[in-house]
């Protein structure tokens, strides 16, 4: 798996879930398929009157989620900014050419109410619950930052082996200290809760 | 369409998208299929160590989104609270019985790291872009609140007809004042932007 394969998989899924934080602080998520893909940027269309547009203009932070036919989750964190005014028409027309159904929704000139945002500098999380052990990985595109999540075992570890026994995925390796195989970790917190000496720390 | 049919459709989709606001204020969304449905409540499973769980415990506000095979979007806004401690085991076991794959992810006793949340008092938005004109509706279950979105035309309307001409869905009816058929409105903002006397107001 790699960043480009993840983007290709998003393209195959087609209809993606775009989450933002609402103007009133509530979680917001909606389906979007009006997307044009390049190797480093997702361009997507919305209309200026939608709350989604106002949320993006205020903040720009968006998380994009897809679930593939192969039961993989792909999640992209990015900052979305409107494409420069002079290029709006070009990108709107490109997205409408790639997704003909859009011309039924916004016929003729009415597409002019649209605005195209660009999401580059991507952090991509890949998560597959369908393999055993489960598999996760994190990739970046551009200057996207890799946010550490989950847990780590510190030098306070007394090598009692409790964490290994309670791990649903058996993803902890004995050693000094014991070690979490991050690629196979659910982030469920079993090791964190059960360590008798609090040797397990959150990475976030 | 009605609230119960929407819930049934969610159940058929199976894997839903759950959005929350992250501990750092960022939008967060992930796929969840560990769900038990009753006519008025969605029960869902997560693990105590996940950020998702901490986000819910802090705030509880969640938005749940599905895209059906028939190209409908169904979006549920709710407040999620943990099921009482004495009932956790019952709900965990029920969800694991309904979704056998969960026992591969959390084998044996390791499911004890789980916590089941209940989301009742639902606001449900139904949105179908595949019909012409598009169709949207809003339903509630329990004491879920109906949040008004989109636009309305006020008495300042001078009946010039500009809004009707720029509406992608032709969902505005002539009258005194002109009137937006809310069931067919995209919330795109064309009428709002183009009204020469600012007679169109946001409902939000």
mmCIF file of C-alpha atoms in Angstrom:
data_model
loop_
_atom_site.group_PDB
_atom_site.id
_atom_site.type_symbol
_atom_site.label_atom_id
_atom_site.label_comp_id
_atom_site.label_asym_id
_atom_site.label_seq_id
_atom_site.Cartn_x
_atom_site.Cartn_y
_atom_site.Cartn_z
ATOM 1 C CA UNK A 1 0.000 0.000 0.000
ATOM 2 C CA UNK A 2 1.113 3.551 -0.632
ATOM 3 C CA UNK A 3 -0.315 7.047 -0.925
ATOM 4 C CA UNK A 4 -1.028 6.879 -4.661
ATOM 5 C CA UNK A 5 -2.797 3.522 -4.389
ATOM 6 C CA UNK A 6 -4.947 5.001 -1.641
ATOM 7 C CA UNK A 7 -5.930 7.913 -3.903
ATOM 8 C CA UNK A 8 -6.739 5.487 -6.700
ATOM 9 C CA UNK A 9 -8.954 3.516 -4.342
ATOM 10 C CA UNK A 10 -10.762 6.707 -3.329
ATOM 11 C CA UNK A 11 -11.402 7.399 -6.995
ATOM 12 C CA UNK A 12 -12.895 3.922 -7.489
ATOM 13 C CA UNK A 13 -15.155 4.335 -4.469
ATOM 14 C CA UNK A 14 -16.414 7.536 -6.066
ATOM 15 C CA UNK A 15 -18.795 8.827 -3.431
ATOM 16 C CA UNK A 16 -16.726 9.981 -0.455
ATOM 17 C CA UNK A 17 -17.717 11.274 2.975
ATOM 18 C CA UNK A 18 -16.508 14.781 3.781
ATOM 19 C CA UNK A 19 -16.487 15.777 7.445
ATOM 20 C CA UNK A 20 -16.159 19.309 8.745
ATOM 21 C CA UNK A 21 -16.882 21.133 11.961
ATOM 22 C CA UNK A 22 -20.163 23.054 11.741
ATOM 23 C CA UNK A 23 -20.456 26.791 12.323
ATOM 24 C CA UNK A 24 -22.072 25.882 15.663
ATOM 25 C CA UNK A 25 -19.321 23.411 16.597
ATOM 26 C CA UNK A 26 -21.275 20.283 15.697
ATOM 27 C CA UNK A 27 -19.848 17.431 13.618
ATOM 28 C CA UNK A 28 -20.959 17.586 9.981
ATOM 29 C CA UNK A 29 -20.530 15.028 7.238
ATOM 30 C CA UNK A 30 -21.938 14.698 3.721
ATOM 31 C CA UNK A 31 -21.396 12.636 0.565
ATOM 32 C CA UNK A 32 -19.486 14.177 -2.318
ATOM 33 C CA UNK A 33 -18.686 12.638 -5.681
ATOM 34 C CA UNK A 34 -17.990 15.854 -7.613
ATOM 35 C CA UNK A 35 -14.241 15.299 -7.335
ATOM 36 C CA UNK A 36 -11.332 15.653 -9.732
ATOM 37 C CA UNK A 37 -8.178 13.762 -8.796
ATOM 38 C CA UNK A 38 -4.565 14.615 -9.540
ATOM 39 C CA UNK A 39 -1.577 12.788 -8.006
ATOM 40 C CA UNK A 40 -1.213 15.356 -5.239
ATOM 41 C CA UNK A 41 -4.539 17.159 -4.909
ATOM 42 C CA UNK A 42 -8.258 16.451 -4.647
ATOM 43 C CA UNK A 43 -10.433 19.113 -6.264
ATOM 44 C CA UNK A 44 -14.069 19.078 -5.239
ATOM 45 C CA UNK A 45 -17.176 21.039 -6.109
ATOM 46 C CA UNK A 46 -19.804 22.461 -3.817
ATOM 47 C CA UNK A 47 -22.213 25.405 -4.009
ATOM 48 C CA UNK A 48 -21.559 28.754 -2.366
ATOM 49 C CA UNK A 49 -24.871 28.708 -0.496
ATOM 50 C CA UNK A 50 -24.270 25.440 1.308
ATOM 51 C CA UNK A 51 -23.219 25.376 4.938
ATOM 52 C CA UNK A 52 -20.405 23.071 3.867
ATOM 53 C CA UNK A 53 -18.942 25.892 1.783
ATOM 54 C CA UNK A 54 -19.146 28.372 4.626
ATOM 55 C CA UNK A 55 -17.538 25.883 7.013
ATOM 56 C CA UNK A 56 -14.651 25.371 4.595
ATOM 57 C CA UNK A 57 -14.163 29.086 3.973
ATOM 58 C CA UNK A 58 -13.992 29.740 7.703
ATOM 59 C CA UNK A 59 -11.675 26.903 8.622
ATOM 60 C CA UNK A 60 -10.716 24.667 5.696
ATOM 61 C CA UNK A 61 -10.066 21.570 7.780
ATOM 62 C CA UNK A 62 -11.727 18.548 6.282
ATOM 63 C CA UNK A 63 -11.527 14.811 6.769
ATOM 64 C CA UNK A 64 -12.464 12.576 3.852
ATOM 65 C CA UNK A 65 -13.441 8.954 4.375
ATOM 66 C CA UNK A 66 -14.081 6.008 2.088
ATOM 67 C CA UNK A 67 -14.869 2.342 2.653
ATOM 68 C CA UNK A 68 -13.792 0.197 -0.290
ATOM 69 C CA UNK A 69 -15.318 -2.954 -1.783
ATOM 70 C CA UNK A 70 -12.427 -4.794 -0.175
ATOM 71 C CA UNK A 71 -13.436 -3.520 3.265
ATOM 72 C CA UNK A 72 -10.565 -1.083 3.594
ATOM 73 C CA UNK A 73 -11.026 2.278 5.273
ATOM 74 C CA UNK A 74 -9.150 5.185 3.763
ATOM 75 C CA UNK A 75 -9.204 8.471 5.576
ATOM 76 C CA UNK A 76 -7.634 11.702 4.386
ATOM 77 C CA UNK A 77 -7.036 14.764 6.554
ATOM 78 C CA UNK A 78 -6.421 17.971 4.674
ATOM 79 C CA UNK A 79 -6.909 21.685 4.526
ATOM 80 C CA UNK A 80 -9.158 22.773 1.660
ATOM 81 C CA UNK A 81 -8.768 26.152 -0.020
ATOM 82 C CA UNK A 82 -10.766 27.587 -2.914
ATOM 83 C CA UNK A 83 -9.054 27.377 -6.267
ATOM 84 C CA UNK A 84 -8.016 30.889 -7.456
ATOM 85 C CA UNK A 85 -10.893 32.811 -8.979
ATOM 86 C CA UNK A 86 -9.359 32.805 -12.468
ATOM 87 C CA UNK A 87 -9.233 29.008 -12.470
ATOM 88 C CA UNK A 88 -12.670 28.295 -11.004
ATOM 89 C CA UNK A 89 -14.397 27.892 -14.358
ATOM 90 C CA UNK A 90 -11.750 25.489 -15.647
ATOM 91 C CA UNK A 91 -12.086 23.203 -12.632
ATOM 92 C CA UNK A 92 -15.877 23.396 -12.507
ATOM 93 C CA UNK A 93 -16.076 22.431 -16.173
ATOM 94 C CA UNK A 94 -13.604 19.589 -15.689
ATOM 95 C CA UNK A 95 -15.546 18.127 -12.774
ATOM 96 C CA UNK A 96 -18.837 18.447 -14.692
ATOM 97 C CA UNK A 97 -17.260 16.712 -17.698
ATOM 98 C CA UNK A 98 -16.070 13.826 -15.517
ATOM 99 C CA UNK A 99 -19.393 13.480 -13.630
ATOM 100 C CA UNK A 100 -22.197 14.012 -16.153
ATOM 101 C CA UNK A 101 -24.948 13.646 -13.535
ATOM 102 C CA UNK A 102 -23.931 17.057 -12.205
ATOM 103 C CA UNK A 103 -25.457 18.714 -15.256
ATOM 104 C CA UNK A 104 -28.818 17.317 -14.207
ATOM 105 C CA UNK A 105 -28.447 18.843 -10.775
ATOM 106 C CA UNK A 106 -27.021 22.165 -11.976
ATOM 107 C CA UNK A 107 -28.182 22.535 -15.598
ATOM 108 C CA UNK A 108 -26.756 25.100 -18.003
ATOM 109 C CA UNK A 109 -25.290 28.186 -16.439
ATOM 110 C CA UNK A 110 -26.529 27.402 -12.917
ATOM 111 C CA UNK A 111 -23.214 25.671 -12.200
ATOM 112 C CA UNK A 112 -21.859 29.189 -11.705
ATOM 113 C CA UNK A 113 -23.118 29.024 -8.113
ATOM 114 C CA UNK A 114 -20.408 26.415 -7.587
ATOM 115 C CA UNK A 115 -16.985 26.767 -6.058
ATOM 116 C CA UNK A 116 -14.127 24.306 -6.384
ATOM 117 C CA UNK A 117 -11.856 23.684 -3.423
ATOM 118 C CA UNK A 118 -8.409 22.115 -3.598
ATOM 119 C CA UNK A 119 -7.242 19.756 -0.862
ATOM 120 C CA UNK A 120 -3.495 19.147 -1.057
ATOM 121 C CA UNK A 121 -0.900 18.347 1.632
ATOM 122 C CA UNK A 122 -2.735 15.200 2.576
ATOM 123 C CA UNK A 123 -2.398 12.899 5.538
ATOM 124 C CA UNK A 124 -3.748 9.496 4.532
ATOM 125 C CA UNK A 125 -4.674 6.756 6.970
ATOM 126 C CA UNK A 126 -5.229 3.249 5.641
ATOM 127 C CA UNK A 127 -6.991 0.701 7.852
ATOM 128 C CA UNK A 128 -7.930 -2.859 6.953
ATOM 129 C CA UNK A 129 -10.016 -4.832 9.464
ATOM 130 C CA UNK A 130 -10.435 -7.721 7.002
ATOM 131 C CA UNK A 131 -6.930 -9.175 7.341
ATOM 132 C CA UNK A 132 -5.496 -10.967 10.351
ATOM 133 C CA UNK A 133 -3.792 -9.312 12.109
ATOM 134 C CA UNK A 134 -5.505 -6.093 11.100
ATOM 135 C CA UNK A 135 -3.338 -3.671 9.168
ATOM 136 C CA UNK A 136 -2.965 0.077 9.330
ATOM 137 C CA UNK A 137 -0.544 2.536 7.808
ATOM 138 C CA UNK A 138 -0.173 6.262 7.388
ATOM 139 C CA UNK A 139 1.090 8.117 4.329
ATOM 140 C CA UNK A 140 1.517 11.744 3.386
ATOM 141 C CA UNK A 141 1.385 13.725 0.183
ATOM 142 C CA UNK A 142 2.976 17.152 -0.121
ATOM 143 C CA UNK A 143 3.618 18.659 3.282
ATOM 144 C CA UNK A 144 0.824 16.668 4.954
ATOM 145 C CA UNK A 145 1.732 15.838 8.537
ATOM 146 C CA UNK A 146 1.699 12.360 10.005
ATOM 147 C CA UNK A 147 -0.243 12.502 13.251
ATOM 148 C CA UNK A 148 0.772 9.777 15.702
ATOM 149 C CA UNK A 149 -2.174 7.958 17.234
ATOM 150 C CA UNK A 150 -2.529 4.952 19.475
ATOM 151 C CA UNK A 151 -0.157 3.800 22.195
ATOM 152 C CA UNK A 152 3.482 3.069 22.986
ATOM 153 C CA UNK A 153 5.210 1.104 25.742
ATOM 154 C CA UNK A 154 7.797 3.052 27.693
ATOM 155 C CA UNK A 155 10.886 2.031 29.634
ATOM 156 C CA UNK A 156 8.742 1.654 32.742
ATOM 157 C CA UNK A 157 7.759 -1.779 31.332
ATOM 158 C CA UNK A 158 8.468 -4.590 33.819
ATOM 159 C CA UNK A 159 8.078 -7.335 31.177
ATOM 160 C CA UNK A 160 5.191 -9.025 32.981
ATOM 161 C CA UNK A 161 3.469 -9.889 29.702
ATOM 162 C CA UNK A 162 -0.001 -8.760 30.813
ATOM 163 C CA UNK A 163 -0.374 -6.416 27.818
ATOM 164 C CA UNK A 164 0.393 -9.201 25.380
ATOM 165 C CA UNK A 165 -2.208 -11.477 26.944
ATOM 166 C CA UNK A 166 -5.015 -8.896 26.736
ATOM 167 C CA UNK A 167 -4.209 -7.639 23.209
ATOM 168 C CA UNK A 168 -7.046 -8.637 20.843
ATOM 169 C CA UNK A 169 -4.643 -8.692 17.893
ATOM 170 C CA UNK A 170 -1.619 -10.195 19.645
ATOM 171 C CA UNK A 171 0.336 -7.319 18.212
ATOM 172 C CA UNK A 172 2.701 -6.821 21.155
ATOM 173 C CA UNK A 173 6.207 -8.295 21.012
ATOM 174 C CA UNK A 174 8.078 -9.384 24.135
ATOM 175 C CA UNK A 175 11.320 -7.484 24.706
ATOM 176 C CA UNK A 176 12.861 -4.881 26.958
ATOM 177 C CA UNK A 177 10.625 -2.971 26.899
ATOM 178 C CA UNK A 178 7.740 -4.790 25.250
ATOM 179 C CA UNK A 179 6.863 -3.290 21.870
ATOM 180 C CA UNK A 180 3.569 -2.548 20.056
ATOM 181 C CA UNK A 181 3.612 -3.405 16.362
ATOM 182 C CA UNK A 182 1.900 -0.224 15.268
ATOM 183 C CA UNK A 183 0.906 -1.645 11.876
ATOM 184 C CA UNK A 184 -1.361 -4.165 13.572
ATOM 185 C CA UNK A 185 -2.706 -2.143 16.512
ATOM 186 C CA UNK A 186 -6.450 -1.470 16.906
ATOM 187 C CA UNK A 187 -5.827 1.450 19.296
ATOM 188 C CA UNK A 188 -8.364 -0.283 21.547
ATOM 189 C CA UNK A 189 -6.544 0.616 24.761
ATOM 190 C CA UNK A 190 -6.443 -2.885 26.325
ATOM 191 C CA UNK A 191 -2.693 -2.691 27.020
ATOM 192 C CA UNK A 192 -3.069 0.846 28.357
ATOM 193 C CA UNK A 193 -5.840 -0.141 30.770
ATOM 194 C CA UNK A 194 -4.279 -3.379 31.943
ATOM 195 C CA UNK A 195 -0.619 -2.475 32.454
ATOM 196 C CA UNK A 196 0.005 -2.840 36.219
ATOM 197 C CA UNK A 197 2.704 -0.133 36.229
ATOM 198 C CA UNK A 198 1.250 2.398 33.749
ATOM 199 C CA UNK A 199 4.082 1.779 31.338
ATOM 200 C CA UNK A 200 1.799 2.294 28.324
ATOM 201 C CA UNK A 201 1.339 5.851 27.070
ATOM 202 C CA UNK A 202 -0.974 7.444 24.536
ATOM 203 C CA UNK A 203 0.895 8.743 21.501
ATOM 204 C CA UNK A 204 -1.681 11.466 20.901
ATOM 205 C CA UNK B 1 -40.195 8.227 3.024
ATOM 206 C CA UNK B 2 -40.333 8.320 6.785
ATOM 207 C CA UNK B 3 -38.060 7.986 9.792
ATOM 208 C CA UNK B 4 -38.407 4.211 10.134
ATOM 209 C CA UNK B 5 -37.696 3.598 6.457
ATOM 210 C CA UNK B 6 -34.583 5.730 6.802
ATOM 211 C CA UNK B 7 -33.386 3.592 9.725
ATOM 212 C CA UNK B 8 -34.079 0.442 7.728
ATOM 213 C CA UNK B 9 -32.024 1.815 4.854
ATOM 214 C CA UNK B 10 -29.161 2.569 7.237
ATOM 215 C CA UNK B 11 -29.289 -1.019 8.406
ATOM 216 C CA UNK B 12 -29.085 -2.299 4.816
ATOM 217 C CA UNK B 13 -26.104 -0.061 4.075
ATOM 218 C CA UNK B 14 -24.425 -1.619 7.098
ATOM 219 C CA UNK B 15 -21.176 0.316 7.217
ATOM 220 C CA UNK B 16 -21.965 3.869 8.290
ATOM 221 C CA UNK B 17 -19.810 6.962 8.634
ATOM 222 C CA UNK B 18 -19.675 8.448 12.126
ATOM 223 C CA UNK B 19 -18.454 12.042 12.402
ATOM 224 C CA UNK B 20 -17.376 13.741 15.600
ATOM 225 C CA UNK B 21 -15.344 16.776 16.549
ATOM 226 C CA UNK B 22 -11.805 15.790 17.575
ATOM 227 C CA UNK B 23 -10.298 16.646 20.942
ATOM 228 C CA UNK B 24 -8.216 19.236 19.060
ATOM 229 C CA UNK B 25 -11.254 20.685 17.246
ATOM 230 C CA UNK B 26 -10.608 18.924 13.939
ATOM 231 C CA UNK B 27 -13.293 17.076 11.978
ATOM 232 C CA UNK B 28 -13.139 13.308 12.506
ATOM 233 C CA UNK B 29 -15.010 10.574 10.689
ATOM 234 C CA UNK B 30 -14.711 6.778 10.673
ATOM 235 C CA UNK B 31 -16.621 3.731 9.433
ATOM 236 C CA UNK B 32 -18.659 1.711 11.901
ATOM 237 C CA UNK B 33 -20.708 -1.408 11.278
ATOM 238 C CA UNK B 34 -20.896 -2.687 14.856
ATOM 239 C CA UNK B 35 -24.431 -1.365 15.240
ATOM 240 C CA UNK B 36 -27.619 -2.734 16.761
ATOM 241 C CA UNK B 37 -30.856 -1.104 15.594
ATOM 242 C CA UNK B 38 -34.109 -0.645 17.454
ATOM 243 C CA UNK B 39 -37.020 1.501 16.215
ATOM 244 C CA UNK B 40 -35.869 4.495 18.248
ATOM 245 C CA UNK B 41 -32.194 4.014 19.047
ATOM 246 C CA UNK B 42 -28.908 3.093 17.374
ATOM 247 C CA UNK B 43 -26.530 1.186 19.638
ATOM 248 C CA UNK B 44 -22.938 1.073 18.487
ATOM 249 C CA UNK B 45 -19.725 -0.468 19.714
ATOM 250 C CA UNK B 46 -16.294 1.060 19.960
ATOM 251 C CA UNK B 47 -13.252 0.472 22.191
ATOM 252 C CA UNK B 48 -12.447 2.580 25.228
ATOM 253 C CA UNK B 49 -8.936 3.352 23.991
ATOM 254 C CA UNK B 50 -9.988 4.913 20.719
ATOM 255 C CA UNK B 51 -10.044 8.672 20.256
ATOM 256 C CA UNK B 52 -13.599 8.239 18.978
ATOM 257 C CA UNK B 53 -14.635 6.991 22.422
ATOM 258 C CA UNK B 54 -12.991 9.899 24.196
ATOM 259 C CA UNK B 55 -14.598 12.365 21.800
ATOM 260 C CA UNK B 56 -18.030 10.871 22.501
ATOM 261 C CA UNK B 57 -17.531 10.823 26.262
ATOM 262 C CA UNK B 58 -16.537 14.487 26.212
ATOM 263 C CA UNK B 59 -19.280 15.735 23.974
ATOM 264 C CA UNK B 60 -21.555 13.021 22.623
ATOM 265 C CA UNK B 61 -22.566 14.875 19.486
ATOM 266 C CA UNK B 62 -22.302 12.652 16.459
ATOM 267 C CA UNK B 63 -23.471 12.774 12.872
ATOM 268 C CA UNK B 64 -24.016 9.498 11.054
ATOM 269 C CA UNK B 65 -24.064 9.324 7.257
ATOM 270 C CA UNK B 66 -24.935 6.649 4.735
ATOM 271 C CA UNK B 67 -25.145 6.571 0.954
ATOM 272 C CA UNK B 68 -27.527 3.886 -0.269
ATOM 273 C CA UNK B 69 -27.417 1.692 -3.373
ATOM 274 C CA UNK B 70 -30.234 3.864 -4.675
ATOM 275 C CA UNK B 71 -28.049 6.967 -4.355
ATOM 276 C CA UNK B 72 -29.886 8.388 -1.366
ATOM 277 C CA UNK B 73 -28.036 10.195 1.390
ATOM 278 C CA UNK B 74 -29.300 9.620 4.904
ATOM 279 C CA UNK B 75 -27.817 11.667 7.683
ATOM 280 C CA UNK B 76 -28.589 11.344 11.365
ATOM 281 C CA UNK B 77 -27.673 13.894 14.017
ATOM 282 C CA UNK B 78 -27.764 12.644 17.571
ATOM 283 C CA UNK B 79 -26.251 12.745 21.003
ATOM 284 C CA UNK B 80 -24.597 9.469 21.981
ATOM 285 C CA UNK B 81 -24.374 8.337 25.590
ATOM 286 C CA UNK B 82 -22.862 5.143 26.991
ATOM 287 C CA UNK B 83 -25.355 2.437 27.833
ATOM 288 C CA UNK B 84 -25.584 1.995 31.659
ATOM 289 C CA UNK B 85 -22.733 -0.101 33.022
ATOM 290 C CA UNK B 86 -25.048 -2.959 34.046
ATOM 291 C CA UNK B 87 -26.272 -3.309 30.470
ATOM 292 C CA UNK B 88 -22.958 -3.014 28.651
ATOM 293 C CA UNK B 89 -22.340 -6.765 28.456
ATOM 294 C CA UNK B 90 -25.811 -7.450 27.086
ATOM 295 C CA UNK B 91 -25.421 -4.923 24.274
ATOM 296 C CA UNK B 92 -21.844 -5.906 23.457
ATOM 297 C CA UNK B 93 -22.869 -9.554 23.164
ATOM 298 C CA UNK B 94 -25.871 -8.655 21.013
ATOM 299 C CA UNK B 95 -23.770 -6.619 18.593
ATOM 300 C CA UNK B 96 -21.136 -9.371 18.404
ATOM 301 C CA UNK B 97 -23.862 -11.953 17.714
ATOM 302 C CA UNK B 98 -25.264 -9.829 14.883
ATOM 303 C CA UNK B 99 -21.825 -9.064 13.370
ATOM 304 C CA UNK B 100 -19.741 -12.225 13.614
ATOM 305 C CA UNK B 101 -16.639 -10.603 12.081
ATOM 306 C CA UNK B 102 -16.219 -8.686 15.339
ATOM 307 C CA UNK B 103 -15.104 -11.865 17.087
ATOM 308 C CA UNK B 104 -12.160 -12.010 14.703
ATOM 309 C CA UNK B 105 -11.184 -8.481 15.613
ATOM 310 C CA UNK B 106 -11.817 -8.859 19.362
ATOM 311 C CA UNK B 107 -11.568 -12.610 20.085
ATOM 312 C CA UNK B 108 -12.708 -14.200 23.318
ATOM 313 C CA UNK B 109 -12.754 -11.943 26.322
ATOM 314 C CA UNK B 110 -10.962 -9.070 24.621
ATOM 315 C CA UNK B 111 -14.341 -7.571 23.690
ATOM 316 C CA UNK B 112 -14.422 -6.327 27.281
ATOM 317 C CA UNK B 113 -12.389 -3.315 26.155
ATOM 318 C CA UNK B 114 -15.531 -2.279 24.261
ATOM 319 C CA UNK B 115 -18.178 0.228 25.180
ATOM 320 C CA UNK B 116 -21.619 0.518 23.645
ATOM 321 C CA UNK B 117 -23.146 3.928 23.089
ATOM 322 C CA UNK B 118 -26.826 4.629 22.505
ATOM 323 C CA UNK B 119 -27.914 7.322 20.077
ATOM 324 C CA UNK B 120 -31.589 8.177 20.482
ATOM 325 C CA UNK B 121 -33.514 11.418 19.903
ATOM 326 C CA UNK B 122 -32.519 11.452 16.260
ATOM 327 C CA UNK B 123 -32.755 14.114 13.624
ATOM 328 C CA UNK B 124 -32.778 12.406 10.231
ATOM 329 C CA UNK B 125 -32.124 14.168 6.947
ATOM 330 C CA UNK B 126 -32.994 12.362 3.731
ATOM 331 C CA UNK B 127 -31.563 13.675 0.459
ATOM 332 C CA UNK B 128 -31.964 12.160 -2.998
ATOM 333 C CA UNK B 129 -30.004 13.727 -5.868
ATOM 334 C CA UNK B 130 -31.069 10.969 -8.261
ATOM 335 C CA UNK B 131 -34.647 12.167 -8.812
ATOM 336 C CA UNK B 132 -35.748 15.249 -10.705
ATOM 337 C CA UNK B 133 -36.374 17.600 -9.015
ATOM 338 C CA UNK B 134 -34.106 16.482 -6.208
ATOM 339 C CA UNK B 135 -35.886 15.544 -3.017
ATOM 340 C CA UNK B 136 -35.082 16.207 0.613
ATOM 341 C CA UNK B 137 -36.956 15.740 3.847
ATOM 342 C CA UNK B 138 -36.309 15.843 7.555
ATOM 343 C CA UNK B 139 -37.699 13.509 10.201
ATOM 344 C CA UNK B 140 -37.248 13.121 13.923
ATOM 345 C CA UNK B 141 -37.361 10.246 16.372
ATOM 346 C CA UNK B 142 -37.891 10.788 20.089
ATOM 347 C CA UNK B 143 -37.158 14.365 21.039
ATOM 348 C CA UNK B 144 -34.745 14.893 18.127
ATOM 349 C CA UNK B 145 -34.902 18.490 16.916
ATOM 350 C CA UNK B 146 -35.536 19.518 13.332
ATOM 351 C CA UNK B 147 -32.875 22.028 12.378
ATOM 352 C CA UNK B 148 -34.001 24.374 9.616
ATOM 353 C CA UNK B 149 -31.458 24.762 6.828
ATOM 354 C CA UNK B 150 -31.444 26.462 3.477
ATOM 355 C CA UNK B 151 -33.280 29.640 2.486
ATOM 356 C CA UNK B 152 -36.656 31.388 2.573
ATOM 357 C CA UNK B 153 -38.121 34.301 0.661
ATOM 358 C CA UNK B 154 -39.421 37.121 2.813
ATOM 359 C CA UNK B 155 -42.081 39.792 2.278
ATOM 360 C CA UNK B 156 -39.421 42.062 0.809
ATOM 361 C CA UNK B 157 -39.908 40.069 -2.442
ATOM 362 C CA UNK B 158 -40.754 42.346 -5.390
ATOM 363 C CA UNK B 159 -41.887 39.425 -7.597
ATOM 364 C CA UNK B 160 -39.283 40.131 -10.286
ATOM 365 C CA UNK B 161 -38.768 36.401 -10.934
ATOM 366 C CA UNK B 162 -34.971 36.559 -10.967
ATOM 367 C CA UNK B 163 -34.675 33.833 -8.287
ATOM 368 C CA UNK B 164 -36.827 31.460 -10.275
ATOM 369 C CA UNK B 165 -34.718 31.951 -13.405
ATOM 370 C CA UNK B 166 -31.425 31.178 -11.634
ATOM 371 C CA UNK B 167 -32.680 28.212 -9.590
ATOM 372 C CA UNK B 168 -30.979 24.994 -10.820
ATOM 373 C CA UNK B 169 -33.951 22.907 -9.703
ATOM 374 C CA UNK B 170 -36.734 25.309 -10.679
ATOM 375 C CA UNK B 171 -38.040 24.823 -7.193
ATOM 376 C CA UNK B 172 -39.335 28.375 -6.670
ATOM 377 C CA UNK B 173 -43.024 29.141 -7.143
ATOM 378 C CA UNK B 174 -44.293 32.539 -8.255
ATOM 379 C CA UNK B 175 -46.564 34.221 -5.712
ATOM 380 C CA UNK B 176 -46.622 37.081 -3.272
ATOM 381 C CA UNK B 177 -44.020 36.564 -2.021
ATOM 382 C CA UNK B 178 -42.308 33.954 -4.191
ATOM 383 C CA UNK B 179 -41.920 30.659 -2.376
ATOM 384 C CA UNK B 180 -39.138 28.045 -2.184
ATOM 385 C CA UNK B 181 -40.372 24.457 -2.296
ATOM 386 C CA UNK B 182 -38.120 23.244 0.482
ATOM 387 C CA UNK B 183 -38.487 19.579 -0.488
ATOM 388 C CA UNK B 184 -36.719 20.258 -3.782
ATOM 389 C CA UNK B 185 -34.140 22.859 -2.754
ATOM 390 C CA UNK B 186 -30.396 22.190 -3.139
ATOM 391 C CA UNK B 187 -29.496 24.950 -0.662
ATOM 392 C CA UNK B 188 -27.103 26.159 -3.350
ATOM 393 C CA UNK B 189 -27.695 29.838 -2.632
ATOM 394 C CA UNK B 190 -28.442 30.987 -6.204
ATOM 395 C CA UNK B 191 -31.647 32.780 -5.190
ATOM 396 C CA UNK B 192 -29.922 34.319 -2.184
ATOM 397 C CA UNK B 193 -27.040 35.692 -4.267
ATOM 398 C CA UNK B 194 -29.149 36.911 -7.154
ATOM 399 C CA UNK B 195 -32.113 38.584 -5.463
ATOM 400 C CA UNK B 196 -31.859 42.305 -6.343
ATOM 401 C CA UNK B 197 -33.527 43.407 -3.085
ATOM 402 C CA UNK B 198 -32.062 40.880 -0.594
ATOM 403 C CA UNK B 199 -35.464 39.344 -0.012
ATOM 404 C CA UNK B 200 -33.965 35.880 0.435
ATOM 405 C CA UNK B 201 -32.798 34.917 3.914
ATOM 406 C CA UNK B 202 -30.850 31.996 5.306
ATOM 407 C CA UNK B 203 -32.951 29.805 7.574
ATOM 408 C CA UNK B 204 -29.924 28.778 9.657
#
